[in-house]
Amino acid sequence: MGRPKNFEPDVAVAQAMETFWSKGYAGTSPSDLAEATGVGKGSLYHAFGSKRELFGKALELYGRVGTEMTEAFLNEPGTAKERIRAYLVLLVEIDLNGPVRRGCLAANTALELGGKDPEAVQAVQKITDATIRLFAERLRKGQRDGDVSAEVDAEAEAYFLMNTVVGLRVMAQTHGGPVLRRIIDSAVAGF
């Protein structure tokens, strides 16, 4: 009979996600993961298989939590422009007010592993595609409600907004709030 697990796998994944987010995939050592989760390296690898598999679970969690937050935020009362602008400001505030400016785990992963790790690329695409879908849905709702012009191509605008999110999250690592808010204002001016 095997030893019982002494940890909650979901909690360990969340703690590992925070570590990968702060240090990157390559910059995170097995010792970092053991320290962050409070779980021995052997137990971590027994539960998750490898550092790469644990990273995949961390990306899944990041995507799920991010999609839930985005959907809830965009569906609050207000016009499409108000909700999308508020969402972009929220992301910037999270980045600027955190203890470390670490940007977006998905964007960081694309920069670090894009072209090198097909599974990571697929995970990032899944995360960004969900956000694009939510932006497009909110813009279409705005068109039905009359606060977004019928001339706006909701899907193209959603891709542009996703590109803006990624740019904001990267720029938030080196720029301040006034510059980032000007970018946000420009991004939502088109609808």
Backbone as a ProteinNet text record, in pm:
[ID]
protein_1_A
[PRIMARY]
MGRPKNFEPDVAVAQAMETFWSKGYAGTSPSDLAEATGVGKGSLYHAFGSKRELFGKALELYGRVGTEMTEAFLNEPGTAKERIRAYLVLLVEIDLNGPVRRGCLAANTALELGGKDPEAVQAVQKITDATIRLFAERLRKGQRDGDVSAEVDAEAEAYFLMNTVVGLRVMAQTHGGPVLRRIIDSAVAGF
[TERTIARY]
85.4	0	89.4	58.2	137.1	107.6	200	179	68.2	-15.4	-119.4	-56.4	-125	-78.8	-91	9.7	8	-21.1	-74.3	-100.9	-221.2	-276	-387.7	-330.8	-350.5	-293.7	-337	-464.5	-510.2	-437.1	-411.5	-337.7	-193.4	-134.7	3	13.6	-83.6	-82.7	-91.8	-178.5	-192	-61.6	2.3	128.6	238.9	239.3	336.5	311	183.9	149.9	210.3	196.8	252.5	404.1	469.1	614.8	654.4	589.1	618.5	590.9	485	446.5	554.4	609.6	712.1	849.8	883.9	1020.3	1033.4	920.5	927.2	946.6	928.8	943.2	1089	1178.4	1319.5	1379	1333.1	1387.3	1336.7	1240.4	1184.1	1250	1314.7	1382.7	1290.7	1322.9	1246.8	1249.4	1360.8	1368.2	1272.2	1260.3	1165	1022.9	990.5	855.9	830.5	931	916.2	897.6	975.1	963.2	828.2	783.9	657.5	537.1	542.1	427.1	434.6	554.6	572.1	568.3	586.7	581.1	718.7	766.5	896	900	1019.4	1035	982.8	1016.6	971.9	820.7	755.3	608.3	546.4	608	557.4	563.1	677.9	693.3	610.7	591.7	504.1	360.7	317.8	180.7	160.5	262	243.1	327.3	418.5	497.4	627.6	622.4	742.8	716.8	822.9	810.8	723.2	742.6	667.4	519	486.6	345.9	282.4	356	305.7	285.7	377.1	362.8	236.9	210.6	88.8	-36.3	-36.6	-151.7	-162.1	-47.2	-47.6	-105.6	-70.2	-126.7	-277.2	-320.7	-465.1	-538.3	-483.5	-545.3	-548.7	-437.4	-430.4	-537.6	-550	-650.2	-791.8	-819.7	-954.8	-992.7	-904.5	-932.1	-944	-853.9	-857.8	-984.3	-1027	-1149	-1270.9	-1277.4	-1389.8	-1393.1	-1276.1	-1270.1	-1309.7	-1258.4	-1288.3	-1437.2	-1494.7	-1637.3	-1722	-1692.2	-1769.3	-1754.9	-1635.5	-1610.6	-1678.9	-1669.3	-1729.6	-1881.5	-1938.7	-2084.4	-2148	-2068.9	-2127.3	-2201.7	-2293.6	-2369.5	-2278.7	-2319.3	-2246.8	-2239	-2191.2	-2174.5	-2053.2	-2044.2	-1928.4	-1799.7	-1798.3	-1678	-1642.6	-1742.6	-1715.6	-1659.2	-1720.3	-1676.5	-1538.9	-1515.3	-1385.2	-1277.1	-1304.7	-1205.3	-1175	-1279.1	-1259.3	-1178.3	-1203.1	-1128.6	-979.9	-950.9	-811.9	-743.1	-814.9	-759.3	-732.7	-824.6	-805.8	-676	-652.8	-531.3	-406.3	-410.1	-295.4	-275.1	-383.4	-372.8	-316.8	-360.3	-306.5	-155.7	-112.9	30.6	106.7	54.4	126.8	128.1	24.4	13	62.5	105.8	157.1	294.7	337	469.3	581.6	554.4	649.7	570.7	623.4	556.6	591	497.2	525.8	443.6	355.2	278.8	179	164.8	66.8	141.2	101.3	166.9	156.6	43.3	28.2	121.5	125.3	214.6	360	394	531.5	569.5	474.5	499.9	518.7	436.8	451.5	589	633.6	765.3	877.9	862.6	968.4	970.2	853.4	847.6	788.5	737.4	681.8	785.4	743.7	834.3	922.4	916.2	1000.6	919.9	799.1	719.7	576.3	542.3	409.3	295	314.3	208.2	185.4	293.2	279	210.8	247.7	184.8	35.3	-1.1	-142.3	-216.2	-153.5	-216.8	-237.9	-138.1	-151.3	-260.8	-265.9	-371.6	-509.6	-523.3	-651.7	-692	-596	-622.8	-662	-582.8	-612	-740.1	-764.4	-888.8	-1012	-1005.1	-1118.4	-1142.5	-1037.1	-1052.3	-1104.4	-1052.7	-1101.2	-1250.5	-1291.8	-1434.1	-1518.5	-1470.8	-1545.6	-1552.7	-1443.2	-1445.6	-1546.6	-1542.5	-1633.5	-1779.2	-1806.7	-1943.4	-1988.2	-1899.3	-1937.5	-1960.1	-1877.5	-1895.9	-2026.8	-2058.7	-2185.6	-2305.3	-2293.2	-2399.2	-2411.9	-2298.9	-2301	-2368.3	-2347.3	-2414.9	-2565.5	-2607.1	-2751.1	-2811.7	-2733.7	-2781.8	-2772.4	-2700.8	-2688.4	-2572.2	-2483.6	-2371.3	-2240.7	-2245.6	-2132.6	-2187.2	-2117.4	-2161.2	-2175.7	-2279.5	-2301.4	-2189.3	-2116.5	-2005.6	-1882.5	-1873.9	-1757	-1756.3	-1642.5	-1623.4	-1584.2	-1681.1	-1660.2	-1543.6	-1530.7	-1421.4	-1285.4	-1273.7	-1146.3	-1111.6	-1211.2	-1187.8	-1146.5	-1205.1	-1169.2	-1022.9	-976.8	-835.3	-746.2	-787.4	-711	-704.5	-815.9	-817.5	-728.3	-726.8	-638	-492.9	-461.4	-327.1	-293	-390.5	-370.9	-344.8	-419.8	-399	-255.3	-210.5	-74.2	27	9.2	100.7	100.3	-17.6	-26.9	44.4	24.9	84.6	236.8	288.1	433.4	483.3	415.5	460.1	446.8	353.2	336.2	459.2	542.9	666.2	769.9	751.7	852	794.7	663.9	602.6	503.7	470.3	378	234.4	147.8	4.8	-38.2	15.3	-31.2	-12.3	100.9	124.9	28	9.7	-77.5	-223	-266.5	-405.4	-427.6	-325.9	-338	-356.6	-285	-300.5	-441.9	-490.7	-627.2	-728.7	-715.3	-809.2	-807.2	-688.6	-678.5	-743.8	-726.1	-778.9	-931	-995.7	-1142	-1205.6	-1125.3	-1179.5	-1243	-1200.9	-1248.7	-1387.7	-1451.4	-1588.2	-1668.4
-117.9	0	123.4	222.8	344.8	439.4	534.4	636.4	731.6	777.4	872.9	1008.2	1082.7	1217.2	1306	1388.4	1480.5	1622.9	1637.8	1771.3	1767.9	1884.5	1899	1931.5	1847.9	1874.1	2009.1	2048.6	2176	2293.9	2285.3	2391.3	2394.2	2277.8	2270.7	2329.2	2303.4	2359	2511.3	2563.5	2708.8	2771.1	2707.4	2759.6	2749.5	2642.1	2628.2	2733	2760.3	2862	2996	3032.9	3159.9	3164.4	3051.9	3045.3	3055.5	2978.2	2986.6	3128	3190.1	3323.4	3424.4	3409.5	3503.3	3476.7	3349.6	3315	3264.5	3236.3	3176.7	3026.4	2959.1	2813.4	2774.4	2826.3	2787.9	2834.5	2948.1	3003.7	2937.6	2848.7	2779.1	2642.8	2623.5	2495.6	2401.5	2274.8	2181.3	2222.2	2277.7	2324.3	2440.8	2530.5	2641.5	2588	2488.4	2430.6	2361.4	2288.9	2220.6	2323.4	2430.5	2534.7	2604.8	2638.7	2711.1	2628.7	2499.8	2414.7	2350	2346.4	2277	2125.9	2079.3	1937.4	1895.1	1783.9	1733.7	1708.6	1721.9	1702.3	1566	1462.7	1328.3	1317.1	1374.6	1370	1451.7	1567.4	1649.9	1573	1513.5	1442.7	1314.5	1253	1135.3	1176.3	1291.9	1338	1395.5	1466.1	1540	1488.6	1398.4	1339.2	1410.6	1540.7	1615.7	1764.5	1840.2	1986.7	2036.3	1982.1	2025.6	1994.9	1878.3	1843.3	1934.2	1965.6	2057.7	2196.2	2238	2366.3	2367.3	2257.2	2247.8	2263.6	2201.9	2215.8	2359.5	2423.3	2563.2	2654.1	2630	2708.3	2685.9	2561	2531.8	2609.8	2609.5	2682.8	2832.1	2886.4	3029	3064	2981.1	3005.8	2998.5	2899.7	2882.8	3000	3036.6	3148	3279	3298.5	3420.8	3432.9	3322.9	3325.1	3353.5	3291.5	3317	3463.5	3519.6	3659.5	3752.2	3725	3808.6	3806.5	3687.6	3675.6	3750.1	3730.8	3799.4	3950.8	3997.1	4141	4204.2	4139.3	4195.7	4192.2	4102.6	4090.9	4178.9	4256.6	4350.8	4460.5	4531.7	4636.4	4746.6	4799.9	4908.7	4884.1	4984.1	4969	4881.6	4836.5	4754.7	4833.3	4959	5040.8	5057.5	5082.6	5098.3	4970.5	4856	4729.7	4687.7	4703.8	4664.8	4758.6	4887.7	4982	4948.9	4926.1	4892.8	4763.8	4668.1	4542.3	4566.1	4644.1	4673.7	4749.7	4844.2	4918.8	4822.2	4730.6	4631.5	4553	4505.7	4430	4513	4637.4	4727.4	4750	4771.5	4794	4670.5	4552.7	4429.7	4425.5	4456	4453.4	4560.4	4680.7	4791.3	4782.7	4722.7	4719.3	4590.5	4495.8	4371.5	4391.8	4298.5	4310.6	4304.7	4236.2	4226.5	4243.9	4322.2	4337.6	4216.3	4124.3	4000	3979.7	4072.4	4062.9	3948.7	3887.4	3781.6	3649.6	3547.3	3417.2	3364.9	3382.8	3334.1	3409.3	3541.1	3619.7	3586.6	3574.4	3539.4	3403	3310	3175.9	3181.5	3261.3	3275	3331.3	3429.4	3488.4	3390.2	3313.1	3221.1	3091.8	3035.4	2901.6	2894.1	3007	3006.8	2958.3	2870	2815.3	2702.6	2676.9	2573.3	2460.5	2491.7	2395.5	2397.8	2307.1	2307.3	2297.4	2221.7	2209.2	2341.8	2413.8	2545.5	2642.6	2638.8	2725.3	2696.7	2569.6	2531.7	2580.1	2569.1	2615.8	2766.5	2840.2	2986.1	3022.5	2953.8	2980.5	2956.2	2852.3	2822.9	2937.9	2988.8	3100.1	3224.7	3259.4	3381.9	3368	3250.1	3230.4	3249.8	3207.2	3227	3375.5	3451.8	3595.6	3664.1	3625.8	3682.5	3655.3	3533.7	3498.2	3586.3	3608.5	3690.9	3836.9	3889.5	4025.9	4035.7	3940.3	3943.6	3935.4	3848.1	3837.5	3969.1	4033.4	4159.9	4269.7	4272.4	4371.5	4347.6	4221.3	4190	4228.3	4206.9	4250.6	4402.9	4472.4	4617.3	4660.8	4584.9	4615.6	4596	4487.6	4464.6	4573.6	4618.2	4720.9	4861.9	4876.5	5005.8	5091.5	5036.6	5118.7	5088.7	4995.1	4969.6	4977.6	5050.8	5067.7	4933	4921.6	4801.1	4781.9	4888.1	4882.8	4811.3	4798.3	4737.6	4587.7	4537.9	4393.8	4340.4	4280.8	4239.6	4142.7	4050.7	3952.7	4018.8	4103.8	4172.9	4263.1	4331.2	4418.7	4336.4	4218	4130.8	4087.3	4054.5	4020.3	4140.1	4258.2	4378.8	4401.9	4382.2	4401	4298.4	4173.8	4073.3	4114.4	4165.3	4214.3	4330.6	4414	4525.5	4472.9	4372.1	4312.5	4263	4187.1	4133.3	4247	4347.2	4461	4535.9	4555.8	4623.9	4545.6	4414.3	4331.4	4330.1	4333.8	4341	4480	4582.9	4720.5	4756.6	4694	4722.5	4681.2	4600	4560.5	4672.5	4770	4876.5	5017.8	5032.1	5164.4	5188.9	5315.8	5353.5	5367.3	5393.8	5403.3	5504.4	5627.2	5724.6	5678.1	5620.1	5569.8	5456.7	5365.8	5250.9	5293.3	5392	5440.1	5510.2	5577.5	5638.5	5529.5	5419.1	5307	5251.9	5236.5	5185.8	5277.3	5407.2	5502	5492.9	5476.3	5461.2	5331.4	5226.3	5095.4	5094.2	5161.5	5158.2	5270.5	5358.7	5468.8	5419.9	5301.7	5251.4	5193.5	5187.7	5134.2	5213.3
0	0	0	-89.3	-98.8	15.8	31.3	133.9	89.8	183.3	145.4	111.7	23.3	-10.6	112.6	132.1	245.2	200	80.8	28.1	-65	-87.8	-180.4	-317.9	-417.5	-550.5	-609.7	-591.2	-646.8	-584.1	-455.2	-386.1	-435.9	-452.4	-501.8	-642.1	-727.3	-862.7	-856.2	-770.1	-756	-706.7	-611.8	-560	-665.8	-740.6	-849.4	-957.1	-987.4	-1086.6	-1047.5	-922	-875	-895.4	-870.9	-886.3	-1032.9	-1119.3	-1262.7	-1314.6	-1266.7	-1310.3	-1271.6	-1155.4	-1108.8	-1168.9	-1191.1	-1230.6	-1374	-1439	-1571.6	-1561.5	-1673.3	-1672.4	-1648.3	-1729	-1716.5	-1584.5	-1534.8	-1411.3	-1284.8	-1297.7	-1182	-1167.6	-1056.9	-1031.2	-953.8	-954.6	-870.6	-722.9	-677.9	-539.3	-515.9	-614.2	-602.5	-587	-666.4	-661.2	-527.9	-479.1	-350	-238.8	-244.1	-141.4	-149.8	-270.2	-287.4	-244	-271.3	-241.5	-104.1	-47.4	79.4	63	-60.2	-91.4	-141	-94.8	-138.8	-287.7	-346.7	-491.3	-535.4	-460.1	-496.2	-498.7	-399.3	-393.4	-506.3	-536.2	-646.9	-778	-804.2	-930.6	-934.3	-820.1	-815.4	-850.2	-798.4	-821.4	-961.9	-1014.4	-1139.8	-1256.1	-1231.7	-1338.3	-1366.5	-1387.3	-1420.9	-1399.2	-1401.8	-1393.9	-1509.7	-1628.8	-1746.4	-1731.5	-1676.4	-1656.2	-1551.1	-1446.6	-1344.8	-1405.3	-1491.3	-1560.4	-1646.9	-1715.3	-1796.7	-1711.8	-1594.8	-1503.8	-1452.4	-1427.9	-1383.4	-1492.3	-1617.7	-1728.6	-1740.2	-1723.7	-1727.4	-1619	-1497.8	-1387.8	-1417.5	-1463.8	-1497.6	-1601.1	-1702.3	-1805.4	-1752.2	-1671.4	-1616.2	-1526.7	-1436.1	-1343.8	-1421.9	-1517.3	-1597.5	-1678.9	-1739.5	-1820.1	-1732.7	-1616.4	-1525.3	-1482	-1448.6	-1406.5	-1521.8	-1640.1	-1756.2	-1787.2	-1789	-1819.7	-1717.5	-1591	-1486.4	-1499.3	-1522.4	-1529.2	-1650.1	-1766.4	-1887	-1882.6	-1803.8	-1797	-1690.4	-1619	-1523.9	-1600.1	-1533.5	-1602.1	-1656.5	-1771.5	-1836.1	-1985.2	-2055.6	-2199.7	-2227.4	-2349.9	-2389.1	-2367.6	-2407.3	-2391.8	-2244.2	-2160.5	-2016.6	-1955.6	-1989.9	-1929.7	-1980.1	-2110.1	-2165.2	-2114.6	-2109.8	-2056.6	-1910.1	-1831.3	-1689.6	-1674.4	-1761.5	-1756.5	-1786.1	-1888.9	-1922	-1809	-1748.9	-1634.3	-1518.6	-1493.9	-1387.7	-1408.5	-1530.1	-1557.6	-1530.1	-1573.1	-1550.3	-1400.7	-1328.4	-1184.1	-1112.5	-1154.8	-1096.3	-1116.5	-1238	-1267.4	-1190.2	-1187.9	-1124	-972.2	-914.5	-768.6	-705.4	-784.7	-729.6	-668.1	-585.7	-524.1	-627.5	-740.1	-849.8	-978.1	-1069.8	-1199.2	-1283.5	-1290	-1359.5	-1484.9	-1516.3	-1639.6	-1639.8	-1754.7	-1778.5	-1797.6	-1726.1	-1738.6	-1881.1	-1946.1	-2083.8	-2178.7	-2167.6	-2253.9	-2224.9	-2099	-2062.3	-2119.5	-2115	-2168.5	-2319.9	-2387.5	-2532.7	-2567	-2491.2	-2516.4	-2485.5	-2379.1	-2338	-2418.6	-2445.5	-2502.6	-2643.5	-2694	-2828.7	-2929.4	-3019.6	-3118.3	-3066	-2935.2	-2876	-2812.9	-2771.1	-2694.8	-2748.2	-2840	-2900.6	-2799.4	-2691.5	-2590.9	-2519.9	-2490.2	-2426.1	-2520.5	-2648.1	-2747.8	-2754.9	-2756.2	-2761	-2636.4	-2519.8	-2395.4	-2398.3	-2447.2	-2455.9	-2555.3	-2669	-2767.2	-2708.1	-2628.8	-2565.5	-2472.2	-2396.4	-2304.3	-2383	-2484.5	-2559.5	-2640.5	-2696.3	-2772.4	-2684.6	-2559.4	-2468	-2444.1	-2425.5	-2403	-2528.5	-2643.3	-2769.8	-2785.3	-2756.6	-2766.4	-2673.7	-2551	-2455.6	-2500.3	-2554.3	-2608.1	-2723.1	-2814.1	-2929.1	-2883.2	-2786.7	-2734	-2672.4	-2597.5	-2531.6	-2634.5	-2739.9	-2845.5	-2920.6	-2947.4	-3015.3	-2928.3	-2797.8	-2706	-2713.4	-2717.5	-2731.5	-2860.9	-2968	-3094.2	-3080.8	-3015	-2994.1	-2906.3	-2805.6	-2713.2	-2771.8	-2881.1	-2946.6	-2897.4	-2815.9	-2768.4	-2842.1	-2937.4	-3027	-3168.6	-3253.7	-3391.6	-3461.9	-3543.3	-3622.9	-3724.4	-3754.3	-3850.5	-3794.5	-3663.2	-3600.7	-3627.9	-3674.5	-3691.3	-3553.6	-3483.7	-3344.2	-3330.4	-3423.8	-3412.7	-3433	-3534.3	-3558.4	-3440.2	-3387.3	-3271.3	-3150.1	-3134.1	-3021.4	-3031	-3152.3	-3170.3	-3137.3	-3181.7	-3152.3	-3000.8	-2932.8	-2787.6	-2717.6	-2766.4	-2707.8	-2727.5	-2845.2	-2871.7	-2777.4	-2750.9	-2657.4	-2516.5	-2474.9	-2342.4	-2329.2	-2428.4	-2422.5	-2417.7	-2501	-2501	-2369.3	-2314.1	-2184.3	-2075.2	-2075.5	-1970.3	-1981.2	-2103.6	-2121.9	-2084.5	-2133	-2104.8	-1957.2	-1887.3	-1744.5	-1664	-1722	-1653.4	-1655.5	-1746.8	-1759.6	-1761.8	-1777.2	-1788.9	-1676.3	-1656.2	-1550	-1597.7	-1500.7	-1524.1	-1629.2	-1629.1	-1728.4	-1873	-1905.2	-2040.6	-2072.8	-1979.4	-2002.9	-2018.4	-1943.6	-1956.1	-2089.6	-2141.8	-2275.8	-2380.8	-2365.8	-2459.5	-2448.4	-2327.7	-2308.1	-2373.8	-2352.4	-2413.5	-2565.6	-2622.5	-2768.7	-2815	-2738.5	-2777.1	-2780.6	-2687.5	-2683.4	-2764.9	-2821.3	-2900.6	-3030.7	-3077.8	-3206.7	-3207.5	-3092.3	-3090.2	-2991.7
[MASK]
+++++++++++++++++++++++++++++++++++++++++++++++++++++++++++++++++++++++++++++++++++++++++++++++++++++++++++++++++++++++++++++++++++++++++++++++++++++++++++++++++++++++++++++++++++++++++++++++

